[in-house]
C-alpha positions in Angstrom: -12.4 44.2 -51.9 -11.0 44.5 -55.4 -9.9 41.0 -56.8 -9.0 41.8 -60.4 -6.6 44.8 -60.8 -6.5 44.4 -64.6 -10.2 45.1 -65.0 -10.7 48.4 -63.3 -13.9 50.2 -64.1 -13.7 53.5 -66.1 -16.5 55.1 -64.1 -15.1 57.6 -61.5 -17.9 56.9 -59.0 -17.2 53.2 -59.1 -13.4 53.8 -58.6 -14.2 56.1 -55.6 -16.4 53.3 -54.1 -13.5 50.8 -54.5 -11.0 53.2 -52.9 -13.4 53.9 -50.0 -13.8 50.1 -49.4 -10.0 49.6 -49.5 -9.5 52.4 -47.1 -12.1 51.0 -44.7 -10.4 47.6 -44.9 -7.0 49.1 -44.3 -8.2 51.0 -41.3 -9.8 47.9 -39.8 -6.7 45.9 -40.3 -4.5 48.6 -38.8 -6.7 48.7 -35.7 -6.5 44.9 -35.4 -2.7 44.9 -35.8 -2.4 47.6 -33.2 -4.7 45.7 -30.8 -2.7 42.4 -31.4 0.6 44.1 -30.9 -0.7 45.6 -27.6 -1.9 42.2 -26.4 1.4 40.5 -27.5 3.5 43.1 -25.6 1.5 42.6 -22.4 1.7 38.8 -22.7 5.5 38.9 -23.2 5.9 41.0 -20.0 3.7 38.6 -18.0 5.5 35.5 -19.4 8.2 34.3 -16.9 9.0 31.1 -18.7 8.0 27.5 -18.2 8.0 25.8 -14.8 10.9 23.5 -14.0 8.8 21.7 -11.3 6.3 19.9 -13.6 7.2 16.5 -12.2 6.4 17.7 -8.6 2.8 18.7 -9.4 1.3 15.4 -8.1 3.0 15.7 -4.7 1.9 19.4 -4.5 -1.7 18.5 -5.2 -1.7 15.6 -2.7 -0.4 17.8 0.1 -3.2 20.3 -0.4 -5.8 17.6 -0.4 -4.4 16.1 2.9 -4.3 19.6 4.5 -8.0 20.0 3.6 -8.8 16.5 5.0 -7.0 17.2 8.3 -8.7 20.6 8.6 -12.2 19.0 8.2 -11.6 16.5 11.1 -13.0 17.6 14.5 -10.5 18.4 17.2 -10.1 15.5 19.6 -11.3 15.6 23.2 -9.1 14.6 26.1 -10.6 11.1 26.2 -11.5 10.2 22.6 -13.2 6.9 21.8 -10.9 4.1 20.9 -11.3 3.6 17.2 -8.9 2.0 14.7 -6.8 4.5 12.8 -5.5 4.0 9.3 -2.2 5.7 9.9 1.3 4.6 9.5 3.1 3.4 12.7 5.0 6.1 14.5 8.7 6.0 14.5 10.4 6.9 17.8 11.9 10.4 17.9 15.6 10.3 17.0 17.9 9.7 19.9 20.5 12.2 18.7 18.3 15.2 19.4 18.9 17.0 22.6 16.1 16.7 25.3 14.7 19.5 27.4 13.1 17.7 30.3 10.3 19.2 32.4 9.2 17.4 35.5 5.5 18.3 36.1 4.7 17.3 39.7 1.1 17.2 41.0 -0.1 20.2 43.0 -0.1 18.8 46.6 -1.1 20.0 50.0 1.5 21.5 52.4 4.3 19.0 53.1 3.6 16.9 50.0 1.0 14.8 51.7 -2.1 13.2 50.1 -4.8 15.7 49.6 -7.4 13.0 50.1 -6.4 11.7 53.6 -3.1 13.5 54.4 -1.1 10.3 54.2 2.5 9.9 52.9 3.0 9.5 49.2 5.3 7.0 47.5 6.5 7.0 43.8 4.8 4.4 41.6 6.4 5.4 38.4 6.0 8.1 35.8 4.5 8.8 32.4 6.9 10.2 29.8 5.6 12.1 26.8 7.9 13.3 24.1 7.1 16.2 21.9 9.1 17.2 18.8 9.9 20.9 18.9 11.7 23.2 16.5 14.1 26.0 17.4 15.3 27.9 14.3 18.3 26.0 13.0 17.9 22.9 15.1 15.4 20.4 16.4 14.9 19.6 20.1 12.6 17.2 21.9 10.5 18.4 24.8 10.1 15.6 27.4 7.1 16.0 29.7 7.8 13.8 32.8 4.7 13.3 35.1 5.5 11.3 38.2 2.8 9.1 39.5 2.4 9.3 43.3 0.3 6.9 45.3 -0.9 7.4 48.9 0.4 4.7 51.3 -2.8 4.9 53.3 -5.7 5.1 50.8 -3.9 4.2 47.6 -5.1 7.3 45.9 -2.9 8.1 42.8 -1.7 11.7 42.2 -0.4 12.9 38.8 -0.3 16.3 37.1 -2.3 16.6 33.9 -0.6 17.0 30.6 -0.3 20.7 29.4 -2.5 21.6 26.5 -0.9 21.1 23.1 -1.8 22.5 19.7 -2.6 19.1 18.2 -4.0 16.7 20.8 -1.9 13.5 21.0 0.3 15.0 18.2 4.0 15.1 18.1 4.6 18.7 16.9 5.3 21.5 19.3 4.0 25.1 18.7 7.4 26.2 17.4 7.6 23.5 14.8 4.0 24.1 13.6 4.7 27.9 13.4 7.9 27.1 11.4 6.0 24.9 8.9 3.3 27.4 8.4 5.7 30.3 7.9 7.9 28.3 5.6 4.9 27.3 3.4 2.9 30.5 3.3 5.6 33.2 3.8 8.7 31.6 2.4 6.7 29.6 -0.3 8.3 26.2 0.5 5.9 23.4 -0.4 5.7 20.7 2.3 7.5 18.0 0.3 10.5 20.4 0.2 10.3 20.9 3.9 10.2 17.2 4.4 13.5 16.9 2.4 15.0 19.7 4.5 14.1 18.0 7.7 15.5 14.7 6.4 18.9 16.4 6.2 18.7 16.8 9.9 18.0 13.1 10.2 14.4 13.7 11.2 12.0 11.8 9.0 8.6 13.5 8.7 6.5 12.4 5.8 4.9 15.1 3.7 1.4 13.7 4.4 2.1 14.1 8.1 3.1 17.7 7.6 -0.1 18.2 5.6 -2.2 17.0 8.5 -0.4 19.3 10.9 -1.0 22.3 8.6 -4.7 21.5 8.2 -5.2 21.0 12.0 -3.4 24.3 12.7 -5.5 26.2 10.3 -8.7 25.0 12.0 -7.3 25.9 15.4 -6.3 29.4 14.3 -9.5 30.2 12.4 -11.1 32.2 15.3 -8.0 34.4 15.3 -8.4 35.0 11.5 -12.0 36.0 12.1 -11.0 38.4 14.8 -8.6 40.1 12.2 -11.5 40.2 9.8 -13.6 42.1 12.4 -10.8 44.6 12.9 -10.4 45.2 9.2 -14.1 45.9 8.8 -14.1 48.4 11.6 -12.0 50.8 9.4 -13.6 53.7 7.7 -11.7 52.9 4.5 -10.4 49.5 3.2 -8.7 48.2 0.1 -10.0 45.3 -1.9 -8.6 43.1 -4.7 -8.6 39.5 -5.9 -6.4 37.1 -7.7 -6.7 33.6 -9.3 -5.5 30.2 -8.0 -5.8 26.9 -9.8 -7.8 24.3 -7.9 -7.4 20.6 -8.6 -10.4 18.8 -7.0 -13.1 17.8 -7.5 -12.2 18.9 -11.0 -9.7 21.5 -12.3 -11.0 25.0 -12.1 -10.0 28.6 -11.3 -10.6 29.7 -7.7 -10.1 33.2 -6.2 -8.4 34.7 -3.3 -9.9 37.9 -2.1 -8.0 40.4 0.0 -9.3 43.2 2.3 -6.8 45.5 3.8 -7.0 48.2 6.5 -4.0 50.4 6.6 -4.2 53.8 8.2 -0.5 54.5 8.4 -0.5 56.9 5.3 -2.7 59.3 7.2 -1.2 58.9 10.7 -4.0 56.6 11.9 -3.6 55.1 15.4 -5.2 51.7 14.6 -2.9 48.8 13.6 -2.9 47.6 9.9 -4.3 44.2 9.1 -5.2 42.2 6.0 -8.0 39.6 5.7 -8.0 36.9 3.0 -10.9 34.8 1.8 -11.0 32.0 -0.7 -13.9 31.3 -3.0 -14.4 28.7 -5.8 -15.2 31.4 -8.4 -15.4 35.2 -8.9 -19.1 35.7 -8.4 -20.2 39.1 -7.1 -22.0 37.4 -4.3 -18.7 36.6 -2.5 -17.5 40.2 -1.7 -21.1 41.1 -0.9 -21.0 38.2 1.7 -17.6 39.0 3.0 -18.4 42.7 3.6 -22.1 42.3 4.5 -21.5 44.0 7.8 -19.1 46.7 6.6 -19.9 50.3 6.1 -17.5 52.8 4.7 -15.2 53.5 1.7 -13.6 50.8 -0.4 -10.7 51.3 -2.8 -11.1 48.8 -5.7 -10.7 48.3 -9.4 -13.7 48.5 -11.8 -14.9 44.9 -11.2 -18.6 45.0 -11.8 -19.2 42.3 -9.1 -18.6 45.0 -6.5 -21.7 46.8 -7.6 -23.8 44.6 -5.3 -22.0 46.3 -2.4 -22.3 49.8 -3.8 -26.0 49.4 -4.7 -26.9 48.8 -1.1 -25.5 52.3 -0.2 -23.4 51.1 2.8 -20.1 50.9 0.8 -18.8 53.8 -1.3 -16.5 53.2 -4.2 -13.0 54.8 -4.5 -11.4 54.1 -7.8 -7.7 53.4 -8.5 -5.4 55.7 -10.4 -2.8 52.9 -10.7 -5.2 50.9 -13.0 -5.6 54.0 -15.2 -1.8 54.5 -15.3 -1.2 50.9 -16.2 -3.3 51.1 -19.3 -1.3 54.1 -20.6 2.0 52.4 -19.6 1.1 49.3 -21.6 0.3 51.4 -24.7 3.4 53.5 -24.3 5.5 50.3 -24.0 4.0 48.6 -27.0 3.4 51.6 -29.3 5.7 54.4 -28.0 2.7 56.7 -28.0 3.4 60.4 -27.3 -0.1 60.8 -25.9 0.3 57.9 -23.5 3.7 59.3 -22.4 2.1 62.7 -21.7 -0.7 61.0 -19.7 2.0 59.2 -17.6 3.8 62.4 -17.0 0.6 64.2 -15.8 -0.3 61.2 -13.5 3.2 61.3 -12.1 2.6 64.9 -11.0 -0.4 63.8 -8.9 1.8 61.2 -7.2 4.4 63.8 -6.4 1.7 65.6 -4.4 0.9 62.3 -2.6 4.5 62.1 -1.5 4.2 65.4 0.3 0.9 64.4 1.9 2.0 60.9 3.0 2.1 60.4 6.8 0.2 63.6 7.6 -3.2 63.8 9.4 -6.3 63.8 7.2 -7.0 67.5 7.6 -3.5 68.4 6.4 -3.7 65.9 3.5 -6.9 67.5 2.3 -5.4 71.0 2.4 -2.4 69.8 0.4 -4.6 68.1 -2.2 -7.0 70.9 -2.6 -4.1 73.4 -3.2 -1.9 71.2 -5.4 -3.6 68.1 -6.6 -7.1 69.4 -7.5 -5.9 71.7 -10.3 -3.7 68.9 -11.8 -6.5 66.4 -11.5 -9.0 68.7 -13.3 -6.5 69.6 -16.0 -5.8 65.9 -16.6 -9.5 65.3 -17.0 -10.0 68.1 -19.5 -6.9 67.1 -21.5 -8.0 63.5 -21.7 -11.4 64.5 -23.1 -9.7 66.7 -25.7 -7.4 63.8 -26.7 -10.4 61.4 -27.0 -12.2 63.9 -29.3 -9.1 64.1 -31.5 -8.7 60.3 -31.8 -9.0 59.2 -35.4 -10.7 56.0 -34.3 -12.8 55.4 -31.3 -11.9 51.6 -31.5 -8.2 52.1 -30.9 -6.5 50.8 -27.7 -5.6 54.4 -26.9 -9.2 55.6 -27.2 -10.2 52.7 -25.0 -7.7 53.6 -22.3 -8.8 57.3 -22.3 -12.5 56.3 -22.0 -11.6 54.0 -19.1 -9.6 56.8 -17.4 -12.4 59.3 -17.7 -15.0 56.9 -16.4 -12.8 55.9 -13.4 -11.7 59.5 -12.6 -15.3 60.4 -11.8 -15.0 57.9 -8.9 -11.6 59.2 -7.8 -12.7 62.7 -6.9 -13.6 61.8 -3.3 -9.9 61.5 -2.4 -9.6 65.3 -2.9 -12.1 65.9 -0.2 -11.3 63.1 2.3 -7.7 62.9 3.7 -8.2 59.3 4.8 -8.5 58.1 1.2 -5.7 57.1 -1.1 -5.2 57.9 -4.8 -4.8 54.2 -5.7 -5.4 50.6 -4.6 -1.8 49.6 -4.4 -2.1 48.6 -0.8 -4.4 45.8 -1.8 -2.2 44.9 -4.8 0.8 44.5 -2.5 -1.1 42.1 -0.3 -1.7 39.9 -3.4 2.0 39.5 -4.0 2.6 36.7 -1.5 -0.1 34.6 -3.1 1.3 35.3 -6.6 4.7 34.2 -5.5 3.4 31.2 -3.6 1.3 29.8 -6.5 4.5 29.6 -8.6 5.7 27.1 -6.1 2.7 25.1 -5.1 1.0 25.4 -8.5 -2.4 24.2 -7.3 -4.8 24.2 -4.4 -5.9 20.6 -3.8 -9.5 21.5 -3.0 -11.7 24.4 -1.9 -11.1 23.4 1.8 -7.4 23.6 1.1 -7.9 27.1 -0.2 -9.7 28.1 3.0 -6.8 26.8 5.1 -4.4 28.8 3.0 -6.5 32.0 3.4 -6.4 31.6 7.2 -2.6 31.2 7.2 -2.1 34.1 4.8 -4.3 36.3 7.0 -2.3 35.6 10.2 1.2 35.8 8.6 0.7 38.9 6.4 -1.0 40.8 9.3 1.9 40.0 11.5 4.3 41.3 8.8 2.3 44.5 8.4 2.8 45.2 12.1 6.5 44.5 12.0 6.0 41.3 14.1 8.0 38.1 13.4 5.3 35.8 12.2 7.1 32.7 13.4 7.7 34.0 16.9 4.1 35.3 17.2 2.6 32.0 15.9 4.7 30.0 18.3 3.4 32.0 21.2 -0.2 31.8 19.9 -0.2 28.1 19.2 1.2 27.5 22.7 -1.8 29.3 24.3 -4.8 29.3 22.0 -6.0 25.8 23.0 -6.7 27.1 26.5 -7.6 30.6 25.6 -11.2 31.7 25.9 -12.9 32.3 22.5 -14.4 35.5 23.9 -10.9 36.9 24.5 -9.3 35.9 21.3 -8.5 39.5 20.4 -5.8 39.4 23.1 -3.8 37.2 20.9 -3.7 39.6 17.9 -0.3 40.8 16.8 
């Protein structure tokens, strides 16, 4: 670079060399400014302001840790060994709550006689167990009254067994557990806030108690989440994506939630939609390879290289995403008002207009529509992008990078023109990520990897129910009331 403008050389060749150097520096700085402006524009759109819940972070982390600890504890048997528990003393259920009383009498022989000797029975007393239940808008207490009957001849005692409950020896009923899960993972209410809401009803339930209930429920419902995973992997085409989540323990790190979606409604498929979530401590390519080890078919995904381990095995075929291509041109147009980016967006919009005509039709009809209308547009877009890349003044510009990305991904999009059961983009998976994105703005951290696994189970159940138009709270209430006695080999019967 020229440092002394007063001592310019007289030689023309030297002056040309100085000018060439200045031009190169100017071009380099222009590209850097363009790149920084593009990055700044993207960051501004992603910035939603600072969190106003910073003081609540400690409680949010603690509740995730307690959920993980409860989920790791084995489910109790009917007659657990008597061991001391380091738990706070239970308070009696509030007297002001209405009671729904059920009298559960023993199943006796004809005439109510002793089934041991046929003698007459007399009442000795009764066992009363109270269970805290939740009906939307109000609390209720279920009272299970089990009379004890003794034979007057042989002194044999008769009493009906307690019905199975979601948490053995626990206070919460299935409706209350379902409400807590849906509030946390669908309505994004951290447990400490739920505890405050319950306190307004004069029902004191500590946040740590709620955490234990959530962890135990996730463990109980895990076989159902695995059944949903099997259903997803039976599809001939799925959608995959991932997103970040901050994990607090054992040390702060960035974990990942993976989503795998099966949704055949756009091509009039008869099978029900479902979404399967998995949590992992990092973004290693081994995780999706492990999750989809037994899957064979097409997978809509972004250009993440970690998926290559799946593609290399030959069982999974990649289908690229036009939405990712469009997003790069949109960012450039937003930050630079580029005419080329605007034209690319216009051409991509024409492809989506064709998709609107094909949506909801059987695969054969969709292929015919795409072959007639979309294929010429797709091929023209590819040729036009190549011509614009050749005309770019600098191959290092953000626009040139977006065009190269588009051309590389479009080679992996062409299968959608031949197969009616494929989609043009991966928006189905991206939509399934939204609940996690909204939720992490409220709970901020996962307490541990085990807490992430519990969250993935809850998201799997709740979001699958929503995809099928099923009220997740009503469905989970029914499932939690039956799953403890349900045979594991028939768990598919409980799917929404």
